[in-house]
Coordinates of C-alpha atoms (C1' of nucleotides) in Angstrom, one line a residue:
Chain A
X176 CA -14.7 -92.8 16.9
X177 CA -18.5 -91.8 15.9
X178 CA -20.4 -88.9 15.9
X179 CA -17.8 -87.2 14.7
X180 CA -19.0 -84.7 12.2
X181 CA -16.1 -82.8 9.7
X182 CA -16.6 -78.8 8.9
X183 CA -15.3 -76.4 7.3
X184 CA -15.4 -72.8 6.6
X185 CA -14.4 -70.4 3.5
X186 CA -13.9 -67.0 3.4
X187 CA -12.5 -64.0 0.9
X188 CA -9.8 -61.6 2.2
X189 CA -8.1 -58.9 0.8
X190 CA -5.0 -58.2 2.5
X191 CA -5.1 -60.9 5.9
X192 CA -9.1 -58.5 5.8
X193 CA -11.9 -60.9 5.9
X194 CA -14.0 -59.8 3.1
X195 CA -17.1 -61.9 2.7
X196 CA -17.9 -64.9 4.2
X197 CA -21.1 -67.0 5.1
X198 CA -22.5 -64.4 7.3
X199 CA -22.5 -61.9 5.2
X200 CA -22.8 -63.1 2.1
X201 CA -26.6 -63.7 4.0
X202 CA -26.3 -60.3 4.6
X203 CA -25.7 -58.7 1.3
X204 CA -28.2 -61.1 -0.5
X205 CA -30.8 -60.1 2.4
X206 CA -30.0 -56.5 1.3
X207 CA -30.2 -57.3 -2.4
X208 CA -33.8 -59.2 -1.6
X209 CA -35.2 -56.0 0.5
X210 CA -33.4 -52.9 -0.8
X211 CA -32.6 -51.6 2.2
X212 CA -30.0 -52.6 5.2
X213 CA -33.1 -52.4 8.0
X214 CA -35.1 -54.5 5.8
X215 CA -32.3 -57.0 5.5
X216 CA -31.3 -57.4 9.3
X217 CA -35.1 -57.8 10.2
X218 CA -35.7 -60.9 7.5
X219 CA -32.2 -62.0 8.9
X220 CA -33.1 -61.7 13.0
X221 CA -30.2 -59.4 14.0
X222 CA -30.0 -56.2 14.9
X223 CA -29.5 -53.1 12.4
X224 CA -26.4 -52.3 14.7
X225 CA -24.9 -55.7 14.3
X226 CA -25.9 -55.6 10.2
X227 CA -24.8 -52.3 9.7
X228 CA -21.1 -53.0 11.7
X229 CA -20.7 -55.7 9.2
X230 CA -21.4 -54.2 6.5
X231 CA -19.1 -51.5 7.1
X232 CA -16.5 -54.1 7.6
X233 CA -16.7 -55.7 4.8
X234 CA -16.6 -52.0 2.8
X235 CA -13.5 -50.8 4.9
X236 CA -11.6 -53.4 3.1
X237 CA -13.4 -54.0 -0.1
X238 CA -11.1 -53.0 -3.1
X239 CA -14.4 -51.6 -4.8
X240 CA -17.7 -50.5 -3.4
X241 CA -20.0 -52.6 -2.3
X242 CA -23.5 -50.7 -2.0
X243 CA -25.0 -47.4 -2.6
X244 CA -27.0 -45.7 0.3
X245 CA -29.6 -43.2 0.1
X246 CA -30.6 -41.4 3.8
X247 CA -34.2 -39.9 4.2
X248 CA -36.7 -38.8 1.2
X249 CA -39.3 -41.0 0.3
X250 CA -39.0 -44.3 2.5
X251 CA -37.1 -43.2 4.4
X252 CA -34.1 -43.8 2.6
X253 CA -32.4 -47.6 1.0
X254 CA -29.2 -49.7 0.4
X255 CA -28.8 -51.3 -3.4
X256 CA -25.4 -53.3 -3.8
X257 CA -23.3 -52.7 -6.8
X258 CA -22.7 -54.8 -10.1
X259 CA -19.4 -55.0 -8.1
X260 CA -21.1 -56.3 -5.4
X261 CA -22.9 -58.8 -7.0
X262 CA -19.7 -60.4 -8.9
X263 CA -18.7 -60.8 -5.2
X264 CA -21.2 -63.2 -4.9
X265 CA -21.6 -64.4 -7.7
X266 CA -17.5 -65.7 -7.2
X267 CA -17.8 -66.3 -3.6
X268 CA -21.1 -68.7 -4.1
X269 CA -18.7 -70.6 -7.0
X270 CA -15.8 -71.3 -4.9
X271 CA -17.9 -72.9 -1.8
X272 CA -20.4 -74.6 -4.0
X273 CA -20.1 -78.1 -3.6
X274 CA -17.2 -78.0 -0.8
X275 CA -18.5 -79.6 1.9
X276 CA -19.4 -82.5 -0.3
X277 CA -16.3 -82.8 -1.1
X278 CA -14.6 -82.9 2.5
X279 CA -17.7 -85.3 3.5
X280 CA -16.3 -87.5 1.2
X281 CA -12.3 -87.7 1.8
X282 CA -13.5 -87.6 5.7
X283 CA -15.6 -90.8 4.7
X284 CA -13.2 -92.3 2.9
X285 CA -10.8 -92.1 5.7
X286 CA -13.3 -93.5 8.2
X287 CA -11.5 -96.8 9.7
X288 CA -14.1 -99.7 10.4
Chain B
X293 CA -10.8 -57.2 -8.1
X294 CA -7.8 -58.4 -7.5
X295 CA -5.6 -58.7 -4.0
X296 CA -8.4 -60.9 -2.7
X297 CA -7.4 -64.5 -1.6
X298 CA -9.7 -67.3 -0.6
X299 CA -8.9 -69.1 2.9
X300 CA -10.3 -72.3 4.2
X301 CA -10.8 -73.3 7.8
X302 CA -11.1 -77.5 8.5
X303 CA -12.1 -78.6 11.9
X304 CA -13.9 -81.6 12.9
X305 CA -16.9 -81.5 15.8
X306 CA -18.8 -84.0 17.7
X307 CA -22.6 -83.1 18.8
X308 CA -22.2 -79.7 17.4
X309 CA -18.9 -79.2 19.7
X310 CA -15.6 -78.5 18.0
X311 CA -13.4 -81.1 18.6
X312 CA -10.3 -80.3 16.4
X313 CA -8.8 -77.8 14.4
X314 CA -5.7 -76.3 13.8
X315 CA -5.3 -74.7 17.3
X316 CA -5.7 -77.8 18.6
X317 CA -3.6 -80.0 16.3
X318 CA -0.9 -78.4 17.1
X319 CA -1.1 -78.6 20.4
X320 CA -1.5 -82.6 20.7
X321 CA 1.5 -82.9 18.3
X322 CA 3.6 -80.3 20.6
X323 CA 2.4 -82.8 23.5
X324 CA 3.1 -85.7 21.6
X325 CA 6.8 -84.5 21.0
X326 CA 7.2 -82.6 24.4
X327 CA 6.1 -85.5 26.6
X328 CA 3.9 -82.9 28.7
X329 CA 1.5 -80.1 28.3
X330 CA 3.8 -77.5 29.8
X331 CA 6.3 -78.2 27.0
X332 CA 4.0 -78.0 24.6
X333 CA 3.0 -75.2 25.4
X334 CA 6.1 -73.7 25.5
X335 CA 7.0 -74.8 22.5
X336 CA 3.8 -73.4 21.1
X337 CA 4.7 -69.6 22.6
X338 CA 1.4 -70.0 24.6
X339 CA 0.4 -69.4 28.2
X340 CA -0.1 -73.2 30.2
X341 CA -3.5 -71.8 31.1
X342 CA -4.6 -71.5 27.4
X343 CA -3.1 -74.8 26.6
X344 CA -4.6 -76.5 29.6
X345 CA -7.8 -74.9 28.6
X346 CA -7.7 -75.9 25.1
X347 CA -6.8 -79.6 26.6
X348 CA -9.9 -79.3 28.5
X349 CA -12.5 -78.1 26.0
X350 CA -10.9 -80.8 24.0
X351 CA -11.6 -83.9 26.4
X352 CA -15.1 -82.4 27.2
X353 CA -16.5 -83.1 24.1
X354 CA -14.5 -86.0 22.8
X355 CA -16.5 -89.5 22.6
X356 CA -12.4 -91.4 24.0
X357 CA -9.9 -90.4 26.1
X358 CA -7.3 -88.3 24.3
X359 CA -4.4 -88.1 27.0
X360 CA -3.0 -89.7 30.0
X361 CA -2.0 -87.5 32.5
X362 CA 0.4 -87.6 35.8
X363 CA 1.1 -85.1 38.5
X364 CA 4.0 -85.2 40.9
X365 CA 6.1 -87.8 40.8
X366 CA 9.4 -88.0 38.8
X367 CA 10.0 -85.1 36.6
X368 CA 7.1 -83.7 38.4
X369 CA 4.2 -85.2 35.7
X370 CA 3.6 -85.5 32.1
X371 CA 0.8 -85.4 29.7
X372 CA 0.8 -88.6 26.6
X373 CA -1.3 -88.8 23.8
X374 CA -3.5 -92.1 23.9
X375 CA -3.7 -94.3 21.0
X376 CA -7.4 -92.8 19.4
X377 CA -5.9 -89.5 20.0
X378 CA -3.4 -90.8 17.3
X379 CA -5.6 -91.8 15.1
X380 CA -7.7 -88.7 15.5
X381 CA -4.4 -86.4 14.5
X382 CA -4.2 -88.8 11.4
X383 CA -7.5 -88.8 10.7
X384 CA -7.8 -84.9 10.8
X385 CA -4.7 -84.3 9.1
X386 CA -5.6 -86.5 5.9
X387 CA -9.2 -84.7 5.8
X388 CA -7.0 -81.4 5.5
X389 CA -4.8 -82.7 2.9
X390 CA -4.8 -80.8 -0.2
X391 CA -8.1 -79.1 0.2
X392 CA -6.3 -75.2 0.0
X393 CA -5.2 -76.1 -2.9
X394 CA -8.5 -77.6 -3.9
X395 CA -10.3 -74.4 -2.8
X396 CA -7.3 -72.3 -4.7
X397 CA -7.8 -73.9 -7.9
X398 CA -11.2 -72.9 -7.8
X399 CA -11.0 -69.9 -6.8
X400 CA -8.8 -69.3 -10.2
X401 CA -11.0 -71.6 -12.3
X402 CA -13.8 -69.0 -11.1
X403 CA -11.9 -65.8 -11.6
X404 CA -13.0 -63.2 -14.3
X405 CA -10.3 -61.6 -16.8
Chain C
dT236 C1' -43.3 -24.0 6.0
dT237 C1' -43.5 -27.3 9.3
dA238 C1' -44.5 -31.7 11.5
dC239 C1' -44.0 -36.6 10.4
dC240 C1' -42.1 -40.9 8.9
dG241 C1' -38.8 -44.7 7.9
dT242 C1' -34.4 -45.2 6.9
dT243 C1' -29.2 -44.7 7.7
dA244 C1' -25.5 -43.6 11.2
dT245 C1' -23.2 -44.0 15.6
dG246 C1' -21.9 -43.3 20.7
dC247 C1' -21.8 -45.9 24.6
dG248 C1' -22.4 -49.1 28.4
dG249 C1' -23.2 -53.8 29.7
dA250 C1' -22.5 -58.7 28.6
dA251 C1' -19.8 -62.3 27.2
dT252 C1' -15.5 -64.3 26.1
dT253 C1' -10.5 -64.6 26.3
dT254 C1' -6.2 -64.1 28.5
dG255 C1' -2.8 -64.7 31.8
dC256 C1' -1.2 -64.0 36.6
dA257 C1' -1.0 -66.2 40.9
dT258 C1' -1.2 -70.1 43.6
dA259 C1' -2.6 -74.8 45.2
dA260 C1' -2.0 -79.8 44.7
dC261 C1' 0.6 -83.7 43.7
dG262 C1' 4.1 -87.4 44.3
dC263 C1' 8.8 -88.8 43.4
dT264 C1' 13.6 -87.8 44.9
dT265 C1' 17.1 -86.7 48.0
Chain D
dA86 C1' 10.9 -83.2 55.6
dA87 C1' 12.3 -80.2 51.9
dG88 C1' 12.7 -79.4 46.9
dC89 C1' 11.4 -79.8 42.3
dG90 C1' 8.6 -79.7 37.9
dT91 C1' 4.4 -80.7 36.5
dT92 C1' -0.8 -80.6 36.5
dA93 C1' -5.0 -78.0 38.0
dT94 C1' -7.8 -73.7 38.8
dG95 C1' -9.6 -69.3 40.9
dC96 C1' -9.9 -64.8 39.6
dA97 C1' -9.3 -60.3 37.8
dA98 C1' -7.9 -57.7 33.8
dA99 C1' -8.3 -57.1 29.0
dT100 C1' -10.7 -57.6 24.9
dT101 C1' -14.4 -58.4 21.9
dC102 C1' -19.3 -58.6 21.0
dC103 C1' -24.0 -56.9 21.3
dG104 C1' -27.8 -54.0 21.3
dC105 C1' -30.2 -49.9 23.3
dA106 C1' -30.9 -45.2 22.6
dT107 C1' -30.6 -41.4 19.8
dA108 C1' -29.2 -38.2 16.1
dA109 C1' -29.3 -37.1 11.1
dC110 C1' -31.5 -37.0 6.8
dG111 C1' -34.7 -35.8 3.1
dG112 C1' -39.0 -36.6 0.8
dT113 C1' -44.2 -36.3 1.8
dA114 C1' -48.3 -34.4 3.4
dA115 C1' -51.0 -31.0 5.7

DNA sequence: TTACCGTTATGCGGAATTTGCATAACGCTT
DNA sequence: AAGCGTTATGCAAATTCCGCATAACGGTAA
């Protein structure tokens, strides 16, 4: 019974909605980082389609907004998340911090042998 | 910022593979109890293909045997846990144990107001 | 005023994955 | 030899995911 590895995942919702998980948490720091959603999925290595479909996923549900977009004008335009925004993570980076440790150990501690 | 909940997903994985989660642990207990993997998935309200597929994915990646199976024969076959596929449910099921409400408690520790 | 530039915004088709219908294979029982 | 209930799978339909292509925007520079 080796090799056996134990994971887990954690995610915010807001009614059954995922709201922010690991993914985009990525995704909304890489945007805080480069101030603009391009800028973010290039540092990340996915496509501005794919970054910009979850980010308007996450703001569909989102009780509050989550960033503030400018189109054209000088640099072509940007993306700046909210105070709001960065509570989020802020929260979200609380509640997973030291989690996994945690399961590695009660998965240890049940190890037979 | 309220109406948002925190979920938590458990599932164990061997050479990057899942191996288990809660699909999956249902499914072995419903065999367990039925006797077979068409009972169990009946019981489950989900197609024999998706349960047999499940079954499969399952056995691909696991480093032991999980179930014994028969075709033909009296009552036409049968499906059986095998004795590390108990240990495995138990296993799993005690690395779950109590870690929503761990997760919860944080999540409320952590929450503003 | 007008052409240009870098960004946000989105339609759409193809790829990949999931789902379940249909059917074969099996071996005991009668 | 026929019947039964199970395991085992091929395959097509449905669904979801992914990214290419292109429009829209507004400041800047000529």
């Amino acid at each position: 019974m080796n090799r056996v590895q134990v994971r887990t995942k954690v995610w915010l919702e807001v009614d059954g909605e995922p709201l922010i998980g690991d993914g985009r948490e990525r995704l909304l720091l890489a945007i805080e980082r480069g101030g603009s959603l391009n800028a973010a999925a290039a540092e990340l290595g996915i496509s501005y389609r794919k970054a910009w479909s979850q980010l308007q996923q996450m703001e569909k549900h989102a009780p509050f907004a989550l960033v503030e977009r400018s189109k054209g004008g000088k640099g072509g335009g940007s993306t700046h998340l909210t105070s709001e925004a960065k509570e989020l993570l802020q929260r979200f980076a609380s509640v997973k911090f030291g989690l996994n440790e945690m399961v590695d150990e009660k998965f240890a501690a049940e190890r037979p042998e």
